[in-house]
PDB file of C-alpha atoms in Angstrom:
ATOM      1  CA  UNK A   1     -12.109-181.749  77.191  1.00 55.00           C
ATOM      2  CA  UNK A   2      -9.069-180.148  79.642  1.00 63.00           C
ATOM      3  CA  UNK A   3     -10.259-177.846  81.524  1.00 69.00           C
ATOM      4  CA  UNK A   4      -7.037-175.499  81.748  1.00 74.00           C
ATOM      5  CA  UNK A   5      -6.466-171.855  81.332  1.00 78.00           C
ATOM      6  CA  UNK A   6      -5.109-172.196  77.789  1.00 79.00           C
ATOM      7  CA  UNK A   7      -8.666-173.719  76.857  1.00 85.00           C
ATOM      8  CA  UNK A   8     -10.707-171.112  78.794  1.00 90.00           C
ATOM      9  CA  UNK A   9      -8.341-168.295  77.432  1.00 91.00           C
ATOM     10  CA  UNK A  10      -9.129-169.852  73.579  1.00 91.00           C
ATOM     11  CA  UNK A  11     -12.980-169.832  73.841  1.00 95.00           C
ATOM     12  CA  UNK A  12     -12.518-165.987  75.121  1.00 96.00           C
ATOM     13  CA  UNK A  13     -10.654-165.390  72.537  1.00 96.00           C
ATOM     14  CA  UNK A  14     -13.234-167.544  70.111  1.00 96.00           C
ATOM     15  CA  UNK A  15     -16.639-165.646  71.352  1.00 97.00           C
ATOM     16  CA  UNK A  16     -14.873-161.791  71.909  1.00 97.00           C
ATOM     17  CA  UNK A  17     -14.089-162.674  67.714  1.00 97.00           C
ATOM     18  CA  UNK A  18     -17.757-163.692  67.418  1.00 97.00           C
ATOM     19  CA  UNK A  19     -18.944-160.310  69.432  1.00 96.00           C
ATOM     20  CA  UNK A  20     -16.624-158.426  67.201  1.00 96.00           C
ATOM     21  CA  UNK A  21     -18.798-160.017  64.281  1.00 96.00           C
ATOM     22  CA  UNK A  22     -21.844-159.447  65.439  1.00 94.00           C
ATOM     23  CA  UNK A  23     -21.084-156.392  65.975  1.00 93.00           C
ATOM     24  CA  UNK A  24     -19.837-155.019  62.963  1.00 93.00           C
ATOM     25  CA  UNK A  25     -22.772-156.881  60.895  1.00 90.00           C
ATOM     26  CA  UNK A  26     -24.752-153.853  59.375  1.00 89.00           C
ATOM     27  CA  UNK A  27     -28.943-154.485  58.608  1.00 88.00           C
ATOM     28  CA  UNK A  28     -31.460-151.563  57.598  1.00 89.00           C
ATOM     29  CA  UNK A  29     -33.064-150.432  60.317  1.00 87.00           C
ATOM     30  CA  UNK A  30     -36.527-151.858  60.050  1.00 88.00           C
ATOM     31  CA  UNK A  31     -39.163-151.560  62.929  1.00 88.00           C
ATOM     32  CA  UNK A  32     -41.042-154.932  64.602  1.00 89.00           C
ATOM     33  CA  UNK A  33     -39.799-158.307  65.067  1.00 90.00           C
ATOM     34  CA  UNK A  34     -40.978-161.336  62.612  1.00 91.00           C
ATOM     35  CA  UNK A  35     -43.565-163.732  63.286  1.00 90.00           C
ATOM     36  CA  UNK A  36     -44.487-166.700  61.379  1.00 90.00           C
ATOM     37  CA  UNK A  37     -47.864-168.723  61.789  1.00 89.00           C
ATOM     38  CA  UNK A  38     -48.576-171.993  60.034  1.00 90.00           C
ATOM     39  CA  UNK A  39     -51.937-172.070  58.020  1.00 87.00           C
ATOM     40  CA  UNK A  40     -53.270-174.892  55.657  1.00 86.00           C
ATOM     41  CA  UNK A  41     -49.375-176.541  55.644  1.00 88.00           C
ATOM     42  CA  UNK A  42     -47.809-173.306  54.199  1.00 88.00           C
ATOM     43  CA  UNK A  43     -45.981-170.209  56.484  1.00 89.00           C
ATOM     44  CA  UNK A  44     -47.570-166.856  56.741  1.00 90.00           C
ATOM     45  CA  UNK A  45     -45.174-164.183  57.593  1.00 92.00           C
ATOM     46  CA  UNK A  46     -45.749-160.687  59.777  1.00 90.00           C
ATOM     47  CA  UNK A  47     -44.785-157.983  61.480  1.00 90.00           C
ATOM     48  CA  UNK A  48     -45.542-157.533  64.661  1.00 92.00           C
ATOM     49  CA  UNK A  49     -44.982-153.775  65.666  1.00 89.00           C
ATOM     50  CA  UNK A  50     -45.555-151.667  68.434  1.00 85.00           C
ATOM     51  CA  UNK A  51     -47.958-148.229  67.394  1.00 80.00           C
ATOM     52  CA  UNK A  52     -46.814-145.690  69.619  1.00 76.00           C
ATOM     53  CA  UNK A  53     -50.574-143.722  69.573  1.00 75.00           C
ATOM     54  CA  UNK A  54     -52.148-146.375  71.095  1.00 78.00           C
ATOM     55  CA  UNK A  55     -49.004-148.460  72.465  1.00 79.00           C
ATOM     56  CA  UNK A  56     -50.962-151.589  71.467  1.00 85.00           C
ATOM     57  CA  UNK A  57     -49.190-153.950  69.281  1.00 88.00           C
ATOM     58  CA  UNK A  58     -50.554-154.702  65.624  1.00 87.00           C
ATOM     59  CA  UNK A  59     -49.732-157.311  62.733  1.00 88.00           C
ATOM     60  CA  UNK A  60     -48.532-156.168  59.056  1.00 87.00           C
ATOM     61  CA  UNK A  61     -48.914-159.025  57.010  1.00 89.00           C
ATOM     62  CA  UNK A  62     -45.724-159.767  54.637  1.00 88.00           C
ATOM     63  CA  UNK A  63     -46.156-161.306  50.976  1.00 88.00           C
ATOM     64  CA  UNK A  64     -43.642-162.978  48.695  1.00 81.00           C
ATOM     65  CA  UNK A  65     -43.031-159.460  47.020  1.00 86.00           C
ATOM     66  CA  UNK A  66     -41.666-158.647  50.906  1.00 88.00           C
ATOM     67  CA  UNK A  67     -38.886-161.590  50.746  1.00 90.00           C
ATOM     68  CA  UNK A  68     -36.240-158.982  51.605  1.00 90.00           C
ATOM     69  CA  UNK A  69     -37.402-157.583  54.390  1.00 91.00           C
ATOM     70  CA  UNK A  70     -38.433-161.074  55.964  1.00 91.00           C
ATOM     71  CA  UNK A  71     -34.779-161.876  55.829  1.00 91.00           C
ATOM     72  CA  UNK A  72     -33.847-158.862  57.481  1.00 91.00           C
ATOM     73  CA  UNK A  73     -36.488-159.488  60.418  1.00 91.00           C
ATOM     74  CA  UNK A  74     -35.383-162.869  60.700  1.00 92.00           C
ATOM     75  CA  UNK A  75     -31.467-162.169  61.015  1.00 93.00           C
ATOM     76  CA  UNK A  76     -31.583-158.698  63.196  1.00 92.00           C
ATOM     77  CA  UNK A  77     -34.018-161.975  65.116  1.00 92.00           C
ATOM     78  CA  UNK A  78     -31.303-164.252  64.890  1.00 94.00           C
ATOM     79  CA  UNK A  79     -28.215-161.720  66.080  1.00 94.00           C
ATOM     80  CA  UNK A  80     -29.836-159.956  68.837  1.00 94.00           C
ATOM     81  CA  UNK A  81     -30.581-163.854  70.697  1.00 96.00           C
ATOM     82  CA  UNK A  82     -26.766-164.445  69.486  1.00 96.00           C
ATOM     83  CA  UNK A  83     -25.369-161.294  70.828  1.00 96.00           C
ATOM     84  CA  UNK A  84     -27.093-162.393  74.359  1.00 97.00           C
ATOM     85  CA  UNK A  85     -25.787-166.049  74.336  1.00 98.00           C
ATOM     86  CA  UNK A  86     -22.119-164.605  73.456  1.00 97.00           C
ATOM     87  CA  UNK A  87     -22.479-161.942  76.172  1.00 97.00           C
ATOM     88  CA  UNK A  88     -23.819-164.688  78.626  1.00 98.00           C
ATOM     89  CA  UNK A  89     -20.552-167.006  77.533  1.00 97.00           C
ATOM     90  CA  UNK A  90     -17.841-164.646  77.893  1.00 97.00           C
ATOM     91  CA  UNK A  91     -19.831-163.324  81.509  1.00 97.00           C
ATOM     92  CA  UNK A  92     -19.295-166.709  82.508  1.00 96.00           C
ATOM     93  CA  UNK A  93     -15.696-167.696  80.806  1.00 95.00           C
ATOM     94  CA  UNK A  94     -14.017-164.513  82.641  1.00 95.00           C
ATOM     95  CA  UNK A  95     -15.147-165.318  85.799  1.00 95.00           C
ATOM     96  CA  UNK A  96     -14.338-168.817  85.449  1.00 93.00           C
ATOM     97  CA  UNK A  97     -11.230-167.773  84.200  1.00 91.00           C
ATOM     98  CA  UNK A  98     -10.737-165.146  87.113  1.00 92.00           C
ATOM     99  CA  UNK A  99     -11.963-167.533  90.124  1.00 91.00           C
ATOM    100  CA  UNK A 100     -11.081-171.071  89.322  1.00 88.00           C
ATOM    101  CA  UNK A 101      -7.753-172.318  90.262  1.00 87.00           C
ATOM    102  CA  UNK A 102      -7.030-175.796  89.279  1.00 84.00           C
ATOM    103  CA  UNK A 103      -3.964-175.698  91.454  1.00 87.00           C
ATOM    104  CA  UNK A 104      -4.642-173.862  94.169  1.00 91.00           C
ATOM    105  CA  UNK A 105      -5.145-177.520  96.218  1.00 91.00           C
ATOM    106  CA  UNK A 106      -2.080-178.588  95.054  1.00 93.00           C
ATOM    107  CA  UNK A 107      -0.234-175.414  95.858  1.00 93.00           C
ATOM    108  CA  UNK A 108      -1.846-175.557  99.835  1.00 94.00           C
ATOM    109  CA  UNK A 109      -0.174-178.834 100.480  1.00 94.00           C
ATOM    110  CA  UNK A 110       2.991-177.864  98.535  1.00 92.00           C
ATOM    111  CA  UNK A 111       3.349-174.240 100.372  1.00 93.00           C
ATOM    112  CA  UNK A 112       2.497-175.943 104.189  1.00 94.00           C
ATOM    113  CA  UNK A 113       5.602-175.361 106.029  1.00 92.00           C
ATOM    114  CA  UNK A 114       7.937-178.963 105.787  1.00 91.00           C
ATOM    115  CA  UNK A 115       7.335-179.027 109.964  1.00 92.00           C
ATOM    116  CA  UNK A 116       3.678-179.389 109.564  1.00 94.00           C
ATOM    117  CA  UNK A 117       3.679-180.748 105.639  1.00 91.00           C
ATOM    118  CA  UNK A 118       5.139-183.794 107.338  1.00 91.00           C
ATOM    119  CA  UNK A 119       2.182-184.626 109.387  1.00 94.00           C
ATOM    120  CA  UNK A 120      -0.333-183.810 106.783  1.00 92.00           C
ATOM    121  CA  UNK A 121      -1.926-186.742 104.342  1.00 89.00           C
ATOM    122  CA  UNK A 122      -3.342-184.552 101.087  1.00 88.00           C
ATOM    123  CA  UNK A 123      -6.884-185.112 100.657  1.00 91.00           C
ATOM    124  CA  UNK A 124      -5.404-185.884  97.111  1.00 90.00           C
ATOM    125  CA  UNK A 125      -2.252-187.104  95.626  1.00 92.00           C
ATOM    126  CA  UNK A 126      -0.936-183.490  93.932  1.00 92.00           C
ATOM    127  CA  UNK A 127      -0.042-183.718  90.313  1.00 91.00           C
ATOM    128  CA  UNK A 128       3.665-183.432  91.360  1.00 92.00           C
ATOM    129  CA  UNK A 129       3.489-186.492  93.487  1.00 93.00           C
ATOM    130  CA  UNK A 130       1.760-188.262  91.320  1.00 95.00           C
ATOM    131  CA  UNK A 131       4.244-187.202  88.572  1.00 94.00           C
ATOM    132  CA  UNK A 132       7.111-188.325  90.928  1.00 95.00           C
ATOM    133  CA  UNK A 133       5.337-191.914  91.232  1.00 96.00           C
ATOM    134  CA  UNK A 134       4.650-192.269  87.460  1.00 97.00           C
ATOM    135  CA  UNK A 135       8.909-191.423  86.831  1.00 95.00           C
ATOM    136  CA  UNK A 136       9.674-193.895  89.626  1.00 96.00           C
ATOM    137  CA  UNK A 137       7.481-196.957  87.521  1.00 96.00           C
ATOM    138  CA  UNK A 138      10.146-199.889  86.623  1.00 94.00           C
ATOM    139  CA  UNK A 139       9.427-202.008  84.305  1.00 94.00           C
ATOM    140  CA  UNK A 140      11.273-204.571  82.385  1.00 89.00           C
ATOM    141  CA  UNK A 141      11.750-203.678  78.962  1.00 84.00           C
ATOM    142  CA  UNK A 142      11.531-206.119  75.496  1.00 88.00           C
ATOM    143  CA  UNK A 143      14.374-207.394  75.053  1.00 88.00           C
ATOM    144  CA  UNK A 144      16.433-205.881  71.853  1.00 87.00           C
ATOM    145  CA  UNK A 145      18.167-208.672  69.950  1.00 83.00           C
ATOM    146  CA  UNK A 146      19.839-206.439  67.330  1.00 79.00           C
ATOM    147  CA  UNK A 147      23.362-207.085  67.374  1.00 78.00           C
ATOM    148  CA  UNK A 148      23.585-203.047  66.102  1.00 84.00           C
ATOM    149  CA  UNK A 149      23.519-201.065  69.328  1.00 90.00           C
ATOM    150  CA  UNK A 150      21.842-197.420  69.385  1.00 92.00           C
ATOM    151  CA  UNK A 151      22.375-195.580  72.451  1.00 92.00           C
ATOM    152  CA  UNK A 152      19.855-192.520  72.838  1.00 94.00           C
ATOM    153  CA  UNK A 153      21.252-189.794  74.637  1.00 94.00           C
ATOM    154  CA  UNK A 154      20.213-190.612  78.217  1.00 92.00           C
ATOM    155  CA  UNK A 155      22.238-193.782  77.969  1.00 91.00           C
ATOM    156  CA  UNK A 156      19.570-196.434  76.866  1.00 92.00           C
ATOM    157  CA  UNK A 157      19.112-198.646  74.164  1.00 92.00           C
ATOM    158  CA  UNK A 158      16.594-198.260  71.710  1.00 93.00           C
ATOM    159  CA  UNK A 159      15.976-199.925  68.242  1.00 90.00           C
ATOM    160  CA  UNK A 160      16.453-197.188  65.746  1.00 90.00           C
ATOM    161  CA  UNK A 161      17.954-194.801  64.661  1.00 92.00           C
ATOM    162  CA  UNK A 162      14.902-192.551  64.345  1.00 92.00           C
ATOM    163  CA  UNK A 163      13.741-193.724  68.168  1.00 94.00           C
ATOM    164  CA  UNK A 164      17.618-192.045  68.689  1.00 94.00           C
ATOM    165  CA  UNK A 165      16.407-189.129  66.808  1.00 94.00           C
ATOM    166  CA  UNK A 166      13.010-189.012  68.298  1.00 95.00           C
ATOM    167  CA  UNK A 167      14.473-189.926  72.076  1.00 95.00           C
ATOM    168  CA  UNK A 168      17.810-187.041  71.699  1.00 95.00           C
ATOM    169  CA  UNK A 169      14.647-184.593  70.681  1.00 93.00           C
ATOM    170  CA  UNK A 170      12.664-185.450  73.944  1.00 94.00           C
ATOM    171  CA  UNK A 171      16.299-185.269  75.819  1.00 94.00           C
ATOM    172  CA  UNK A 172      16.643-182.112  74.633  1.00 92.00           C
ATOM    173  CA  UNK A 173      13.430-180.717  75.040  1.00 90.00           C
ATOM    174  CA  UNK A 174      13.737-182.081  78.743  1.00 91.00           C
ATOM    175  CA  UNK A 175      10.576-184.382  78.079  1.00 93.00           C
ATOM    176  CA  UNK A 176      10.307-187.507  80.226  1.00 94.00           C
ATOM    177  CA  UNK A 177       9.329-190.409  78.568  1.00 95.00           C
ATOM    178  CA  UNK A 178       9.372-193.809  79.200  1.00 96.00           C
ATOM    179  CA  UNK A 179      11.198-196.171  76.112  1.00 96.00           C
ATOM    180  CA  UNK A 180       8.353-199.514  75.837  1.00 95.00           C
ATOM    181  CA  UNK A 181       6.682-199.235  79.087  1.00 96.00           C
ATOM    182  CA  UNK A 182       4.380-202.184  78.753  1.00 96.00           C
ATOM    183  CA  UNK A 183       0.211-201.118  78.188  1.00 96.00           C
ATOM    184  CA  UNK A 184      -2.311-203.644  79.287  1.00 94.00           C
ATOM    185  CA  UNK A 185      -5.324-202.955  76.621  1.00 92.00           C
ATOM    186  CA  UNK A 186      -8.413-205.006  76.570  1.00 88.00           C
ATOM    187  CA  UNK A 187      -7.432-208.281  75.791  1.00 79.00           C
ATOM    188  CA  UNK A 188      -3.680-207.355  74.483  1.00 86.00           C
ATOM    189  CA  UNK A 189      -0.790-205.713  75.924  1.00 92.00           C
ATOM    190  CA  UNK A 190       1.658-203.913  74.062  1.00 94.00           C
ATOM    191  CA  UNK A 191       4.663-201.545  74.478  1.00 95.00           C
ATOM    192  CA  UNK A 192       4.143-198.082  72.635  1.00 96.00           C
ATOM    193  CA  UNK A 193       7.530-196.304  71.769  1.00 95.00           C
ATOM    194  CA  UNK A 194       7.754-193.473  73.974  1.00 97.00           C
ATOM    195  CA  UNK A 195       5.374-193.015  76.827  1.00 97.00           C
ATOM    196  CA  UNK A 196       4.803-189.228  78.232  1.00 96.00           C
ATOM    197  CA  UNK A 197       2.648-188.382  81.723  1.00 95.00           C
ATOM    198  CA  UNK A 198       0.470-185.243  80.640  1.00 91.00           C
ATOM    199  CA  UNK A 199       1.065-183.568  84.388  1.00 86.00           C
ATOM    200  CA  UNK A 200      -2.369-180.910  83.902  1.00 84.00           C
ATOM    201  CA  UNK A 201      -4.715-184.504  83.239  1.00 86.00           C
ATOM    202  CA  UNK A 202      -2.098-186.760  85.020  1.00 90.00           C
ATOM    203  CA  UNK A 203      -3.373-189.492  81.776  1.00 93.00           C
ATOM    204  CA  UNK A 204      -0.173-191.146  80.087  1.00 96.00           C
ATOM    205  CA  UNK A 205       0.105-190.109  76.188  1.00 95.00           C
ATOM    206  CA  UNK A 206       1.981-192.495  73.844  1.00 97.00           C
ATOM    207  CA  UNK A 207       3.788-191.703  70.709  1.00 96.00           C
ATOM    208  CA  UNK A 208       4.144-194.035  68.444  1.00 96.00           C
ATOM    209  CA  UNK A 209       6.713-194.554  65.279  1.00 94.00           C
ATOM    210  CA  UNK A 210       5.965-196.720  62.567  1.00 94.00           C
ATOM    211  CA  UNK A 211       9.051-196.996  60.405  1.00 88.00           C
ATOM    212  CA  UNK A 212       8.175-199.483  57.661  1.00 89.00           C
ATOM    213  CA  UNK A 213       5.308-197.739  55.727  1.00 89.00           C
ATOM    214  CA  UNK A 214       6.136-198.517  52.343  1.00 89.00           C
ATOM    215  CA  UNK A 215       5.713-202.830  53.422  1.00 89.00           C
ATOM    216  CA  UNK A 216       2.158-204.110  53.372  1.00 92.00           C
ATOM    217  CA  UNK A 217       2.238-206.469  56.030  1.00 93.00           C
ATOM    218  CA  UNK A 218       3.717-203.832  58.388  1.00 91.00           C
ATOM    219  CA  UNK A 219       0.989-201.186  57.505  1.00 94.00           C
ATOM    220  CA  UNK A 220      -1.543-203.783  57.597  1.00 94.00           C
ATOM    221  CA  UNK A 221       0.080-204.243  61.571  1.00 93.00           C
ATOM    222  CA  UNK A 222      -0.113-200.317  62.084  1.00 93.00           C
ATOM    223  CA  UNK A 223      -3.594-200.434  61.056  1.00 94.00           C
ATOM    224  CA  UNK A 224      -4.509-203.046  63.525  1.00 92.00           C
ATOM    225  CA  UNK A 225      -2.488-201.666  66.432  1.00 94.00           C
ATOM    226  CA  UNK A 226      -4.106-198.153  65.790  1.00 94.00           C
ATOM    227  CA  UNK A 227      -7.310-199.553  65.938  1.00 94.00           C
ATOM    228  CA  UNK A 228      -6.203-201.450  69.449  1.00 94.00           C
ATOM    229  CA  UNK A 229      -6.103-197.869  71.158  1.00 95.00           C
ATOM    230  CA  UNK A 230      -9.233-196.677  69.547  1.00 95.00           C
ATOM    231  CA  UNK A 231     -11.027-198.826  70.854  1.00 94.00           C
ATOM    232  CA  UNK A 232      -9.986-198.624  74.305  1.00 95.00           C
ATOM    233  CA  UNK A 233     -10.430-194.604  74.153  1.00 94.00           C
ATOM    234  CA  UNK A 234      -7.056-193.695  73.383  1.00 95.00           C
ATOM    235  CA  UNK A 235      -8.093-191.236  70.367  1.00 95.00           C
ATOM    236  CA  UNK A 236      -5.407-190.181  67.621  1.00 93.00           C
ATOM    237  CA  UNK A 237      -4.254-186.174  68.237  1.00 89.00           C
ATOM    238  CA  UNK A 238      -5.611-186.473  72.164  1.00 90.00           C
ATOM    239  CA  UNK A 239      -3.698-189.324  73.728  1.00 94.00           C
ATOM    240  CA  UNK A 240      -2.117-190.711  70.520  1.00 96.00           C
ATOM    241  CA  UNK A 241       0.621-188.881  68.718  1.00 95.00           C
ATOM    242  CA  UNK A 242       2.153-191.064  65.766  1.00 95.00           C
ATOM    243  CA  UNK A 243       5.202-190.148  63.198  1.00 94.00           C
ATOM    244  CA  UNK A 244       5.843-192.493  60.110  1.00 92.00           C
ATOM    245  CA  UNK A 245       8.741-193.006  57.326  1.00 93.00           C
ATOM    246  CA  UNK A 246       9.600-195.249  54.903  1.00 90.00           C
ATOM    247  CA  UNK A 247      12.472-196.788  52.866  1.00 88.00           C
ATOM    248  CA  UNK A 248      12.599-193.401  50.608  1.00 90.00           C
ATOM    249  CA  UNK A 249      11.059-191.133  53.039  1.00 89.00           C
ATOM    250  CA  UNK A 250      13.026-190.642  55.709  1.00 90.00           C
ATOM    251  CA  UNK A 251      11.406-189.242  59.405  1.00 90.00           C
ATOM    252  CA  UNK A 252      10.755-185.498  59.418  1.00 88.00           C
ATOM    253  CA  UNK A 253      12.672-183.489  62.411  1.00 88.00           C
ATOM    254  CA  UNK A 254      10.694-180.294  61.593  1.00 90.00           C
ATOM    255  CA  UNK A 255       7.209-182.420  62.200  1.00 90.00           C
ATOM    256  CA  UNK A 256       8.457-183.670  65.188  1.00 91.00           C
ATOM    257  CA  UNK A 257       9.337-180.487  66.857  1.00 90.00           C
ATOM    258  CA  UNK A 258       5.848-178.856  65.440  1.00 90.00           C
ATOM    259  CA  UNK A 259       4.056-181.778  67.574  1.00 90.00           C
ATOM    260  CA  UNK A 260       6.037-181.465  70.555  1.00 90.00           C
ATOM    261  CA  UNK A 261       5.003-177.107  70.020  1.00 86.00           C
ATOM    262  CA  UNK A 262       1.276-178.121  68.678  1.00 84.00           C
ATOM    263  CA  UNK A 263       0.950-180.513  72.094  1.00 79.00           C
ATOM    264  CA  UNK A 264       1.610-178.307  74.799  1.00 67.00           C
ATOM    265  CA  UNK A 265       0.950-181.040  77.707  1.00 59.00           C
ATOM    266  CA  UNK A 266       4.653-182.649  76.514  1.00 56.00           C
ATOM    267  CA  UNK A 267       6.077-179.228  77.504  1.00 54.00           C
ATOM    268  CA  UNK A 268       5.385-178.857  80.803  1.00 50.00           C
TER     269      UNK A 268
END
């Protein structure tokens, strides 16, 4: 789970719906509250209500002819300890929301003055610095043995055209990425196509393009390499983001730039 102000903001937005629901779902008014007692291995079912003479409380027993009303009891039961647990959710979500600043350490090394910034060591790296370290990474890249060159946009070689189409997309978008940047799994390294640094999480995300779909052997490969980053916690639609195309189905632009909107980390 990330922790940011677009999740918070959601589960607002998920429990005021909820409240609204609650709110707007209409019983019979019916006095007491529903209580339920277990005798010779079958339920008995009563109400317990108040009498206001005496202001002692008394049981009604409720028969099968009283199904009705037991289901009333037992939802009117059911929303009033749901209405609490929403209230107690959102009480707690808008303060969160209010008081918690995921930045604010960042921002108090980043808004010292440079005369005493320069004399400071952060308690932490900030996310910008450790941004700044991830783009400086060198690497040596697989060597591309195609005698057909394709130049992506910021002037490096990649294998395909749709890596050209998928690279010009991230150039546009003004999404860093890093082309093959070697990934040392457990027990086998491999290069995934395009390599992002999600700056809220500061964990690297990898897209991957599989090209090939309609040949066996190459799905059967896919499958395995998917697998691979499964089972070192890298988790399709978290840190995992994969396109595909085939000999008659050719990679689809539109997808692309929904994932790039549906992942907002590659946007920042």
């Amino acid at each position: 789970m990330k922790l940011t102000k677009k999740y918070i903001n959601d589960l607002i937005t998920k429990y005021t719906i909820i409240s609204e629901q609650i709110r707007k779902f209409k019983l019979p008014n019916i006095a007491g509250t529903l209580q339920t007692y277990l005798s010779k291995g079958c339920y008995q079912y009563y109400i317990r209500i108040k009498n206001p003479e005496s202001n002692k409380f008394k049981r009604i027993y409720l028969n099968k002819s009283d199904k009705n009303k037991i289901q009333i009891l037992a939802q009117k039961e059911y929303l009033y300890k749901a209405n609490k647990i929403v209230k107690k959710n959102l009480k707690a979500l808008e303060y969160f929301n209010k008081n918690f600043d995921d930045a604010a350490l960042d921002n108090l090394y980043e808004n010292t003055l440079k005369p005493k910034q320069n004399f400071i060591s952060p308690i932490t790296m900030t996310k910008n610095q450790i941004f700044k370290k991830w783009r400086n990474i060198t690497y040596t890249p697989k060597p591309i043995t195609d005698e057909f060159i394709i130049i992506a946009k910021n002037g490096e070689r990649v294998r395909s055209k749709s890596e050209k189409i998928l690279a010009d997309i991230f150039y546009d978008n003004r999404l860093e990425y890093k082309y093959e940047k070697p990934l040392n799994l457990k027990n086998l390294s491999i290069n995934p196509d395009f390599t992002f640094l999600d700056k809220d999480t500061c964990k690297e995300i990898y897209w991957e393009h599989f090209g090939m779909m309609d040949n066996l052997n190459y799905v059967s490969s896919v499958i395995d390499k998917i697998e691979s980053y499964q089972m070192n916690n890298i988790y399709l639609g978290e840190r995992l983001i994969i396109t595909f195309e085939s000999s008659n189905k050719n990679l689809n632009y539109l997808l692309v730039k929904n994932l790039i909107n549906k992942y907002n980390f590659l946007k920042r």
